Coordinates of C-alpha atoms and ligand atoms in Angstrom, one line a residue:
X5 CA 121.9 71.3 144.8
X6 CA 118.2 70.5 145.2
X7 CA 116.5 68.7 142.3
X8 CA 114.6 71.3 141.5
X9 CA 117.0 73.4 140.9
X10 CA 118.2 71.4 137.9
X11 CA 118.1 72.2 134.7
X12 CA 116.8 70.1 132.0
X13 CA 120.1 68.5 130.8
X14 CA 121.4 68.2 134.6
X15 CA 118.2 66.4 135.5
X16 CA 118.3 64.2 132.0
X17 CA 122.0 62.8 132.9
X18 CA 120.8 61.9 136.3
X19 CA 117.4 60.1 135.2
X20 CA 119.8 58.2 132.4
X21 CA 122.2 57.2 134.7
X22 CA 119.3 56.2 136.8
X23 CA 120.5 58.2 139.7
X24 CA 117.3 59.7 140.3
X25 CA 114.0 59.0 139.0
X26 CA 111.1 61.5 137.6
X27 CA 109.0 61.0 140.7
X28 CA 111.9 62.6 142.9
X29 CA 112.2 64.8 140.8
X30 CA 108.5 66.1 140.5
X31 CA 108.3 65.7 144.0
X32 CA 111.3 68.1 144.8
X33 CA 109.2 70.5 142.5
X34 CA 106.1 70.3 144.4
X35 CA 107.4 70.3 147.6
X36 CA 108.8 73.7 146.3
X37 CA 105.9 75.4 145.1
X38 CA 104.6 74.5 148.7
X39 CA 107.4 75.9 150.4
X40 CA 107.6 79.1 148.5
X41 CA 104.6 79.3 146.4
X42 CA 102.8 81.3 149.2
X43 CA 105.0 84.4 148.8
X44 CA 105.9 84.3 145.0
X45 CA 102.1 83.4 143.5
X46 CA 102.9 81.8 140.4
X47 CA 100.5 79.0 140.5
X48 CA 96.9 79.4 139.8
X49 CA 96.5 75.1 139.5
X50 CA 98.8 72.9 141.2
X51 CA 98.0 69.3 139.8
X52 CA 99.9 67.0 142.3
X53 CA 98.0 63.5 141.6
X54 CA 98.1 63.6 138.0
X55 CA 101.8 65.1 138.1
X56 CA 102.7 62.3 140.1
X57 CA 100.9 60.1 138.2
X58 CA 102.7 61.1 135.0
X59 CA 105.9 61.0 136.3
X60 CA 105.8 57.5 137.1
X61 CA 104.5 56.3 133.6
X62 CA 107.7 58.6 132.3
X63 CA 110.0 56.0 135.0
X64 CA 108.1 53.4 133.2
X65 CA 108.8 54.3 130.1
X66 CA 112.6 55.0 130.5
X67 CA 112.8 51.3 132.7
X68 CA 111.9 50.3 129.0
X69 CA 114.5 51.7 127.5
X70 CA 113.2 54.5 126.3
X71 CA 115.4 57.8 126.3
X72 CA 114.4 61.9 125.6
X73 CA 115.2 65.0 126.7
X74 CA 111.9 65.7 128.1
X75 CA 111.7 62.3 129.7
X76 CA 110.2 62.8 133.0
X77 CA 111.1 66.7 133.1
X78 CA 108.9 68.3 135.2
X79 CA 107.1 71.6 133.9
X80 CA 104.3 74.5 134.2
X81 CA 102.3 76.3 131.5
X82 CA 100.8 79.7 131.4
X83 CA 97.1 79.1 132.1
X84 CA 95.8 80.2 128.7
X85 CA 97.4 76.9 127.6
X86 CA 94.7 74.7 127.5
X87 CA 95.8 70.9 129.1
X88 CA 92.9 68.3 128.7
X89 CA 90.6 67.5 132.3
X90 CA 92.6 70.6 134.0
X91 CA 91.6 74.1 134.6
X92 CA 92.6 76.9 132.5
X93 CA 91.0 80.6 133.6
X94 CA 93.4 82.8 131.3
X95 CA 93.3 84.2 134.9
X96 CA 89.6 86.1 134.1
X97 CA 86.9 85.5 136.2
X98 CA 84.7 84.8 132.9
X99 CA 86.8 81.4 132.9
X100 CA 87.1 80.7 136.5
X101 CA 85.7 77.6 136.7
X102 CA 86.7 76.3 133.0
X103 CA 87.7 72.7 132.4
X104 CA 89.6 72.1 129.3
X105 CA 88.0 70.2 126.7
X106 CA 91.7 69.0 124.6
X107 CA 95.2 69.1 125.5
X108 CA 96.7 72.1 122.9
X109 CA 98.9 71.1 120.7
X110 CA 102.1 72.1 121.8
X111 CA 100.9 70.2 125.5
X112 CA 100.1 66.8 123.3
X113 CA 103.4 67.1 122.1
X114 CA 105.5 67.4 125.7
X115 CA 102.8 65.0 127.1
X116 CA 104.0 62.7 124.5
X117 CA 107.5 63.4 124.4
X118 CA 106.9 62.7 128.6
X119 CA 107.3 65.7 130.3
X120 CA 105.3 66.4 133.5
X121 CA 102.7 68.9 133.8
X122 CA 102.7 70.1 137.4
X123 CA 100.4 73.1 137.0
X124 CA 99.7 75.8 135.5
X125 CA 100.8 79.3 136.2
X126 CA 99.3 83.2 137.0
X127 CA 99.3 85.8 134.1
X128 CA 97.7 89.6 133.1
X129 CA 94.1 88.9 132.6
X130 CA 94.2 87.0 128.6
X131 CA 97.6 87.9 128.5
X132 CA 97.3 91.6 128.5
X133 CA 100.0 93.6 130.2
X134 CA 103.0 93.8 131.1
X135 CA 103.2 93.1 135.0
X136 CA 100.8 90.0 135.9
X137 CA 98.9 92.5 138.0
X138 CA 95.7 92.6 136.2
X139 CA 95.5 89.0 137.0
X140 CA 91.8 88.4 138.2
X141 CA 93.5 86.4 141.1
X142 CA 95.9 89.0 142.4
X143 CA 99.6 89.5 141.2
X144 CA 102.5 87.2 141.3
X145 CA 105.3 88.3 143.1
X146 CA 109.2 88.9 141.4
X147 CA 111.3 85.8 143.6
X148 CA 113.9 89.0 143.0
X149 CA 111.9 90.9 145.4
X150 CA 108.7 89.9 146.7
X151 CA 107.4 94.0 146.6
X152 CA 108.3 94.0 142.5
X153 CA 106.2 92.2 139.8
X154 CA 107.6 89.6 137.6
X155 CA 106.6 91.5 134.5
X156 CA 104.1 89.7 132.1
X157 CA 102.0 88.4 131.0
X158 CA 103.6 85.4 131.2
X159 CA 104.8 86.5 134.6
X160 CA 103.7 83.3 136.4
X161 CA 106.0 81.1 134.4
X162 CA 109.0 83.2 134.6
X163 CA 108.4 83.6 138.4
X164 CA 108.2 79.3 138.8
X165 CA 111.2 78.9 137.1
X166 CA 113.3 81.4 138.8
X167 CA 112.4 80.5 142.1
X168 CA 113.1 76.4 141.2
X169 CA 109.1 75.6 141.1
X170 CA 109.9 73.8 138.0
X171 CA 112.6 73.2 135.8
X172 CA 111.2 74.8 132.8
X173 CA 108.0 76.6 132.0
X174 CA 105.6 77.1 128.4
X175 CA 104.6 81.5 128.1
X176 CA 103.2 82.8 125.4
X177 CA 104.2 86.2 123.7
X178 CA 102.2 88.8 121.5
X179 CA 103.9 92.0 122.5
X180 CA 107.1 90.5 124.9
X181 CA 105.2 88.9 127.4
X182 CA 107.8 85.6 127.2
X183 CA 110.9 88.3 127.2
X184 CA 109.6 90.9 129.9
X185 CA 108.9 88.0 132.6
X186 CA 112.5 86.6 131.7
X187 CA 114.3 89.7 131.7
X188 CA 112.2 90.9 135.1
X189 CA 113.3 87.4 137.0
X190 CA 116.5 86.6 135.1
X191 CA 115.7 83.8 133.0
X192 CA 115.7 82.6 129.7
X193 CA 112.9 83.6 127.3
X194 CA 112.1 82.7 123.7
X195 CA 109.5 83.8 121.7
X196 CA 110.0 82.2 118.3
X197 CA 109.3 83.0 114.6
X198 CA 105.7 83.7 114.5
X199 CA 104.9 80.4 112.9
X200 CA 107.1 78.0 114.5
X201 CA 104.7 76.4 116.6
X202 CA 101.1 75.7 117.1
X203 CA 98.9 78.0 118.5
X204 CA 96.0 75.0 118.7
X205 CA 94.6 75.2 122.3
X206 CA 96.0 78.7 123.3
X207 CA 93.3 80.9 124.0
X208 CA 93.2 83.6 120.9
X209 CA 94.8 87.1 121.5
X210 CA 96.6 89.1 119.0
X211 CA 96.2 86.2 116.6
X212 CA 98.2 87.6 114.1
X213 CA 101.4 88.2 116.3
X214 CA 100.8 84.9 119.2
X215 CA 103.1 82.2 119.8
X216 CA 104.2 80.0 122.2
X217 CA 107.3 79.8 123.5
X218 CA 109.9 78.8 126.5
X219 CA 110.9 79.9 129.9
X220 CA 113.7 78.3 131.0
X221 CA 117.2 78.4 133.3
X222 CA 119.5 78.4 130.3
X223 CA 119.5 78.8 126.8
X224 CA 120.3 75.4 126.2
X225 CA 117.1 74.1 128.0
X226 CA 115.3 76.7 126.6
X227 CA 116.5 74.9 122.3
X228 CA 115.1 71.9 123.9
X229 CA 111.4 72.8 124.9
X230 CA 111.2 74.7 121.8
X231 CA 112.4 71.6 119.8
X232 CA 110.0 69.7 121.1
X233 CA 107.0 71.5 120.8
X234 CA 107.6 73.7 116.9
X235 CA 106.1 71.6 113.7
X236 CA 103.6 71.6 111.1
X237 CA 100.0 71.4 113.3
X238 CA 96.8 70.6 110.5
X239 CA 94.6 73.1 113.4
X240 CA 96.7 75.8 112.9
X241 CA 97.5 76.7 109.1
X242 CA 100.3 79.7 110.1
X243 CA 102.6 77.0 111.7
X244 CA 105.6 75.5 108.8
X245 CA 107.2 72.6 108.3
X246 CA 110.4 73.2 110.5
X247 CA 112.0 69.9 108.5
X248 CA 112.2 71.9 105.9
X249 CA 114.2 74.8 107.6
X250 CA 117.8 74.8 106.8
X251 CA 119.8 74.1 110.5
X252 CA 122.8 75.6 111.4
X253 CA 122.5 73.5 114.7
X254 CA 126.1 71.9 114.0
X255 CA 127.5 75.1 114.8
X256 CA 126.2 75.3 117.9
X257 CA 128.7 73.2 119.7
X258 CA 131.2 74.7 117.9
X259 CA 133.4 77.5 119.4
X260 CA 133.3 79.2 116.3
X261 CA 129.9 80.1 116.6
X262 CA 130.4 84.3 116.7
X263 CA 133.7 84.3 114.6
X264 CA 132.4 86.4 111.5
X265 CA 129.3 87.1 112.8
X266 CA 127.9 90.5 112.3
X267 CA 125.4 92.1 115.0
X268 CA 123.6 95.0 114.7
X269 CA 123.1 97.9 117.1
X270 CA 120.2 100.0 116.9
X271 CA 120.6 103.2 118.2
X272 CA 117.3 104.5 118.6
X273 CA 117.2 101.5 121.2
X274 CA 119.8 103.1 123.4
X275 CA 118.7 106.1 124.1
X276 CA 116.6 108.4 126.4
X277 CA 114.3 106.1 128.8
X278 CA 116.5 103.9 128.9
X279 CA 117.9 102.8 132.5
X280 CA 121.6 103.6 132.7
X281 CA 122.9 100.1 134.3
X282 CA 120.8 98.3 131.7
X283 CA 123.2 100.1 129.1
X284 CA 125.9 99.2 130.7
X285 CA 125.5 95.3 131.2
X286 CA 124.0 95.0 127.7
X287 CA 127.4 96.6 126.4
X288 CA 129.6 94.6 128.5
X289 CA 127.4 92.0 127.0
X290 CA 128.3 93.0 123.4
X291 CA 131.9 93.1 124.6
X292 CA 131.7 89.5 125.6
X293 CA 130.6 89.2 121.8
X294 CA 132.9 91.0 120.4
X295 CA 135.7 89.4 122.2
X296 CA 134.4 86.1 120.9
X297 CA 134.7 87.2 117.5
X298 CA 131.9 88.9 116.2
X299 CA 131.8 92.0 114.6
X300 CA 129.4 94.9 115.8
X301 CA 127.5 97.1 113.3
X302 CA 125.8 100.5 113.9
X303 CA 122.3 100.1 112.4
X304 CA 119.1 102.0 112.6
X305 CA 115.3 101.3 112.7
X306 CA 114.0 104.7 113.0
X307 CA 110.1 103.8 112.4
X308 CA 110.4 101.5 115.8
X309 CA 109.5 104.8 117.4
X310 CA 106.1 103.2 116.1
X311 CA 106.3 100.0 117.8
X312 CA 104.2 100.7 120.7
X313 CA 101.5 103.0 118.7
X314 CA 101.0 100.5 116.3
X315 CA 100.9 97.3 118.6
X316 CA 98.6 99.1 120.4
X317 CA 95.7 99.5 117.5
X318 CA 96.4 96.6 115.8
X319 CA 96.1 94.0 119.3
X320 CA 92.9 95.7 120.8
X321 CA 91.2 95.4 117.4
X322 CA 92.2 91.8 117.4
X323 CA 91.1 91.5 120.9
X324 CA 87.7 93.0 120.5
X325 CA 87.2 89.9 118.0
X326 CA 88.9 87.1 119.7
X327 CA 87.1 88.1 122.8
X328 CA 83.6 88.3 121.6
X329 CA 83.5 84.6 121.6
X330 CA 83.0 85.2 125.4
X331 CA 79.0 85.5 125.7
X332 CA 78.2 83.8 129.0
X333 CA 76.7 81.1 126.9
X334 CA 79.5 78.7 125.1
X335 CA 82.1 79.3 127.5
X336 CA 82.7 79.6 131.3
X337 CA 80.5 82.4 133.5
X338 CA 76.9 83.1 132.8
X339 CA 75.1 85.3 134.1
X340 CA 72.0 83.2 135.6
X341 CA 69.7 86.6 137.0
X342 CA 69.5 87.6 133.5
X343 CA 66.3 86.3 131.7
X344 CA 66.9 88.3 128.5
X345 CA 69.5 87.0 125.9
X346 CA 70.9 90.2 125.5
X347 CA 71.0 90.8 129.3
X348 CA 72.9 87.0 129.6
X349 CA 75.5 88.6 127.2
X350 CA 75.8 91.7 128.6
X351 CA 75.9 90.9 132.2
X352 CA 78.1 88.2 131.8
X353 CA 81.0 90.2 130.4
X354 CA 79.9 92.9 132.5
X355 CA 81.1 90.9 135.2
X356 CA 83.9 88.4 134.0
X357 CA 85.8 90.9 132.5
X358 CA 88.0 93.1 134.0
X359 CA 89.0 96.3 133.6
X360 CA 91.8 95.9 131.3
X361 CA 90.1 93.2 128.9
X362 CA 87.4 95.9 128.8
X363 CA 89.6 98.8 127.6
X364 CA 91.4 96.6 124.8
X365 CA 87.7 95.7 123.6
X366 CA 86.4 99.6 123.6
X367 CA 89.8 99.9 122.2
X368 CA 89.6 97.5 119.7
X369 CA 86.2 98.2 118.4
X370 CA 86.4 101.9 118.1
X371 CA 89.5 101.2 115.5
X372 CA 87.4 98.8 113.6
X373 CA 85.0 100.9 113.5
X374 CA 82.7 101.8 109.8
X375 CA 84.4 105.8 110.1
X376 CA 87.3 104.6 112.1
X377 CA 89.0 101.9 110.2
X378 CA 91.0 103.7 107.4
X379 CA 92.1 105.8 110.0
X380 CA 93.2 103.8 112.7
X381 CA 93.7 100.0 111.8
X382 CA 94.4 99.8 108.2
X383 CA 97.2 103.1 108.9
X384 CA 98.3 101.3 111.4
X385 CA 98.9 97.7 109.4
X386 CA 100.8 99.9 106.9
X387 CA 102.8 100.9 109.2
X388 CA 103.7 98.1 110.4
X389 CA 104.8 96.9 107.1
X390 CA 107.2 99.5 106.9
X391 CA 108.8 98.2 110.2
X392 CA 108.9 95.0 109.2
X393 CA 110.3 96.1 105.9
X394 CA 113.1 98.1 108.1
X395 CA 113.9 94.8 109.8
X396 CA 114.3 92.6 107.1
X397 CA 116.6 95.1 105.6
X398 CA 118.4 95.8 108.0
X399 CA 118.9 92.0 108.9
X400 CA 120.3 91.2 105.7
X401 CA 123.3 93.5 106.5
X402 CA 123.8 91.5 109.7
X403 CA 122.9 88.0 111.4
X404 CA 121.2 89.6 114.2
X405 CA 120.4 92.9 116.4
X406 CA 121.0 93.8 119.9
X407 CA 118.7 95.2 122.4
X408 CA 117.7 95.6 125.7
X409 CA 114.6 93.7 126.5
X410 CA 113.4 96.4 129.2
X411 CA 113.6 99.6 129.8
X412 CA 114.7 99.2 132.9
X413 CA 114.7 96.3 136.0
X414 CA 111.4 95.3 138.0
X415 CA 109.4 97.8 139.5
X416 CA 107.0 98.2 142.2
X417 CA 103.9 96.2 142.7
X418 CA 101.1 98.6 142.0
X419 CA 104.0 101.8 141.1
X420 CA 102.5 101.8 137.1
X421 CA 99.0 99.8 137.7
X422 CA 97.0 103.0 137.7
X423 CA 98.2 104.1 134.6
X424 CA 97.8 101.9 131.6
X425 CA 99.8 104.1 128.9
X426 CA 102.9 103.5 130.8
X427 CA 102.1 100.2 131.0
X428 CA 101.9 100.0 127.2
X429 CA 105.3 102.0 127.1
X430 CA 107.2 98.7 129.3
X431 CA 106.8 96.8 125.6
X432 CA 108.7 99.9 123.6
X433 CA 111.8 97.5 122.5
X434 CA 110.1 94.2 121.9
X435 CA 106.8 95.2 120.0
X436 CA 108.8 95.6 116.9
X437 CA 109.7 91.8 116.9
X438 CA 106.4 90.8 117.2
X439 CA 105.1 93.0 114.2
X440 CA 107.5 91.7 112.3
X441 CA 107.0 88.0 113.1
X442 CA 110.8 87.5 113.9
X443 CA 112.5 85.0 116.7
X444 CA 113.8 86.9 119.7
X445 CA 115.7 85.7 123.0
X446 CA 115.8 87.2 126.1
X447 CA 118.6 85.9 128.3
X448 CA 119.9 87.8 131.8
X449 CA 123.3 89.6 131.4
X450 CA 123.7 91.6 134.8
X451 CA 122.1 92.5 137.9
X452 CA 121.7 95.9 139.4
X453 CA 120.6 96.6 142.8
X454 CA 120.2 93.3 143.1
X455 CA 117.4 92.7 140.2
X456 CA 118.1 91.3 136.6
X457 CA 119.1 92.8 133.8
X458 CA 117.7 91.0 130.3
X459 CA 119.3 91.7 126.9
X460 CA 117.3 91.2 124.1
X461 CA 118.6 89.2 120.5
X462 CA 116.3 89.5 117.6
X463 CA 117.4 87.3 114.5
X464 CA 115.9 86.3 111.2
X465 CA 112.9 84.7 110.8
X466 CA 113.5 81.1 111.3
X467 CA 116.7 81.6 112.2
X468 CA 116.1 80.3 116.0
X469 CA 119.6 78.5 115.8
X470 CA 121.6 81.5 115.8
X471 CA 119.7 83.1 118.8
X472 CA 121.3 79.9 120.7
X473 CA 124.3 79.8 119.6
X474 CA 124.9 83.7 120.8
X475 CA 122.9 82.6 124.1
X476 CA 124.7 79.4 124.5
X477 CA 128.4 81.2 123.8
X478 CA 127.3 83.7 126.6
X479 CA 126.2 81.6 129.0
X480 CA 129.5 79.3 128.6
X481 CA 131.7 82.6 129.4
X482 CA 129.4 84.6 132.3
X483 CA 127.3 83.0 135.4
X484 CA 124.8 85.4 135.6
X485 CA 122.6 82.3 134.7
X486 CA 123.4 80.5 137.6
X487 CA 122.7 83.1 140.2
X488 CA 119.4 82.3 142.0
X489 CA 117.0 84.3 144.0
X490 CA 117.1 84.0 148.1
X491 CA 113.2 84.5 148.2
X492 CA 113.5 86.7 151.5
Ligands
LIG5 N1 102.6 93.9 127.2 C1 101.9 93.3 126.0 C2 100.5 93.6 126.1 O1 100.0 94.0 127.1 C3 102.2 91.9 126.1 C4 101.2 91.0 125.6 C5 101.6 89.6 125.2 O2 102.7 89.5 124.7 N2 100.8 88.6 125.4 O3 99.8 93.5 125.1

């Protein structure tokens, strides 16, 4: 197999038995984004030098002795990440030309753990939608099937890792954007307990549901990024102090993992809109489960119905506030024809942002609104304390609950651009996680018609360890994992 199409561990037994050394390593990555990154558009910024320049410190480091995971493991982050001296455009045209001032945190962290930045990669304009095609810089392309989007936002990411541009990849997820992309090109997707890591240096959507997570080939890979980049951050007073978290990690080795464990099937998930062969593999998926030893409970969360409505109020009022920091004076594009303040501010997002970022601000400051607010936002924060009340309950009856990510498998570039309420109705099974602030997986169980099937696993809050275990136990009994895309 090619380098690149290692994964993490593969790579970190060959760099320790010194077999191969980070700089092939990036370079077998590189030299893939340039083979195939024409078709599939997942970079925005491909940093060669620097890359390159990294990964011969990390062959430095490890001719010292030093060992790690992350050691010389080449990588790409969604480019609302921000990574010190490089680009970052949150793929707007307000940002386009935007140098970043400080690596984020969770980038400080890889960068000192050693891992190798190689660029960073195309999402939905600030991370809203559900495709990657409201990217200022055109869509990124499913490695699946070059006509179908990736999903998004973090689209990009899952795109590079799928087609082996990388060998892991940082999203970030509000409403499903990690789990869509994953589920869309068959990776592995984590967005953790909201919390668990830093959102320092992300750019600020829905603040209140945001984190950071990571794309990667397996689940195993995907326990390591996350590792590495959760802790306590003094910039970001929601993250915790994960030393603190009791760790069930042992277990994960263990073949025991499922034996006793109880997982819980919504119904309202399963049923009309929902894509027939994604029924099926999720239940043969379950089956696997069950086989293994766990035990399968009949649960319901009947307020989800209110997922989407509520996500949908609640992120374009957060939006409309993260997003006014965007006045064509402190950051990025400014309008320079304008000779009256309010003209520079007006013109400026006039023209940087684009149609979607506009809506969600409309959006978003209608529900904030003086005579809209009881109405709208504060009805729909009750709400979602009912479905996070609904989840908690329902998650102390069993360890975790079963889902599938997506309605359905990739569609068609440009099939659902035109119409942004179906759009909001891709996110209908993994809003509820995000309301609720609890760790979710998305890991590929099938393939139909030749495109990946994703099945969702939401678990407690904190409770990240179980979510690998279940992934870790599947992927050691299926090879839907290790099937890869023929980028025709
Ligand atoms: N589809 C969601 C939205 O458009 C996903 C956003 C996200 O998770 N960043 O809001």
């Amino acid at each position: 197999m090619k380098l690149n199409g290692l994964t993490i561990r593969q790579a970190q037994e060959k760099l320790e038995t010194g077999e191969i050394t980070s700089v092939d390593l990036t370079r077998a990555c590189l030299d893939r984004i340039k083979a195939v990154d024409n078709k599939v558009k997942a970079c925005l910024t491909v940093c060669e030098e620097e890359a390159l320049v990294e990964a011969k410190k990390a062959d430095a480091r490890r001719a010292k002795g030093e060992l790690g995971d992350l050691l010389g493991i080449p990588y790409i982050a969604k480019d609302n990440i921000m990574a010190k001296g490089v680009k970052m455009t949150a793929a707007s045209k307000i940002l386009e030309n935007y140098i970043a001032p400080f690596d984020a945190t969770i980038i400080k962290k890889l960068k000192e753990k050693g891992a190798v930045l190689l660029g960073k990669s195309n999402l939905d304009e600030f991370a809203h939608g559900a495709s990657t095609e409201n990217s200022a810089f055109g869509p990124t392309h499913n490695p699946w099937d070059l006509e179908r989007v990736p999903g998004g936002s973090s689209g990009g990411s899952a795109a590079a890792v799928a087609a082996d541009m990388c060998l892991f990849a940082l999203g970030t997820d509000t409403g499903g954007s990690i789990r869509c992309p994953a589920s869309f090109c068959g990776v592995a997707g984590l967005k953790p307990t909201y919390g668990l890591a830093s959102r320092f240096g992300l750019i600020a959507m829905t603040s209140s549901t945001d984190v950071p997570g990571p794309i990667a080939k397996t689940v195993e890979d995907a326990k390591i990024v996350m590792d590495a980049i959760s802790g306590i951050d003094k910039n970001d007073a929601t993250t915790v102090n994960t030393k603190e978290l009791s760790s069930e990690a042992s277990e994960l080795s263990s073949k025991r993992v499922l034996k006793g464990k109880k997982i819980g099937m919504p119904k309202e998930y399963f049923n009309e809109g929902l894509d027939e062969d994604v029924k099926k593999f999720v239940m043969k998926a379950v089956n696997e489960y069950e086989k293994q030893g766990a035990e399968i409970v009949n649960v319901s969360l009947p307020h989800n119905k209110y997922g989407v409505a509520v996500y949908y109020i609640i992120t374009p009022s957060e939006i409309s506030s993260n997003l006014a920091r965007f006045d064509g004076i402190r950051y990025g594009f400014s309008d320079k024809e304008s000779k009256k303040l309010i003209d520079v501010y007006k013109k400026s997002r006039g023209k940087g942002f684009g149609p979607e970022a506009k809506r969600r601000i409309m959006l978003g400051t209608y529900a904030l609104s003086a005579g809209y607010f009881d109405a709208y936002y504060l009805k729909a924060q009750k709400v979602r304390t009912i479905i996070k009340e609904e989840f908690d309950r329902v998650l102390k009856e069993v360890d975790c609950i079963i889902t599938p990510t997506s309605p359905h498998t990739a569609f068609k570039i440009g099939e659902q651009s035109s119409d942004p309420l179906k759009m909001y109705l891709e996110d209908v099974y993994v809003t509820g996680a995000s309301l609720a602030g609890l760790p979710a997986i998305s890991i590929p169980v099938g393939f139909s018609r030749g495109l990946p099937v994703g099945m969702q696993i939401i678990g407690k809050r904190f409770d990240e360890n179980l979510l690998y275990g279940m992934g870790i136990a599947f992927q050691g009994a299926t090879d839907y994992h290790k099937a890869k895309p023929e980028l025709k």
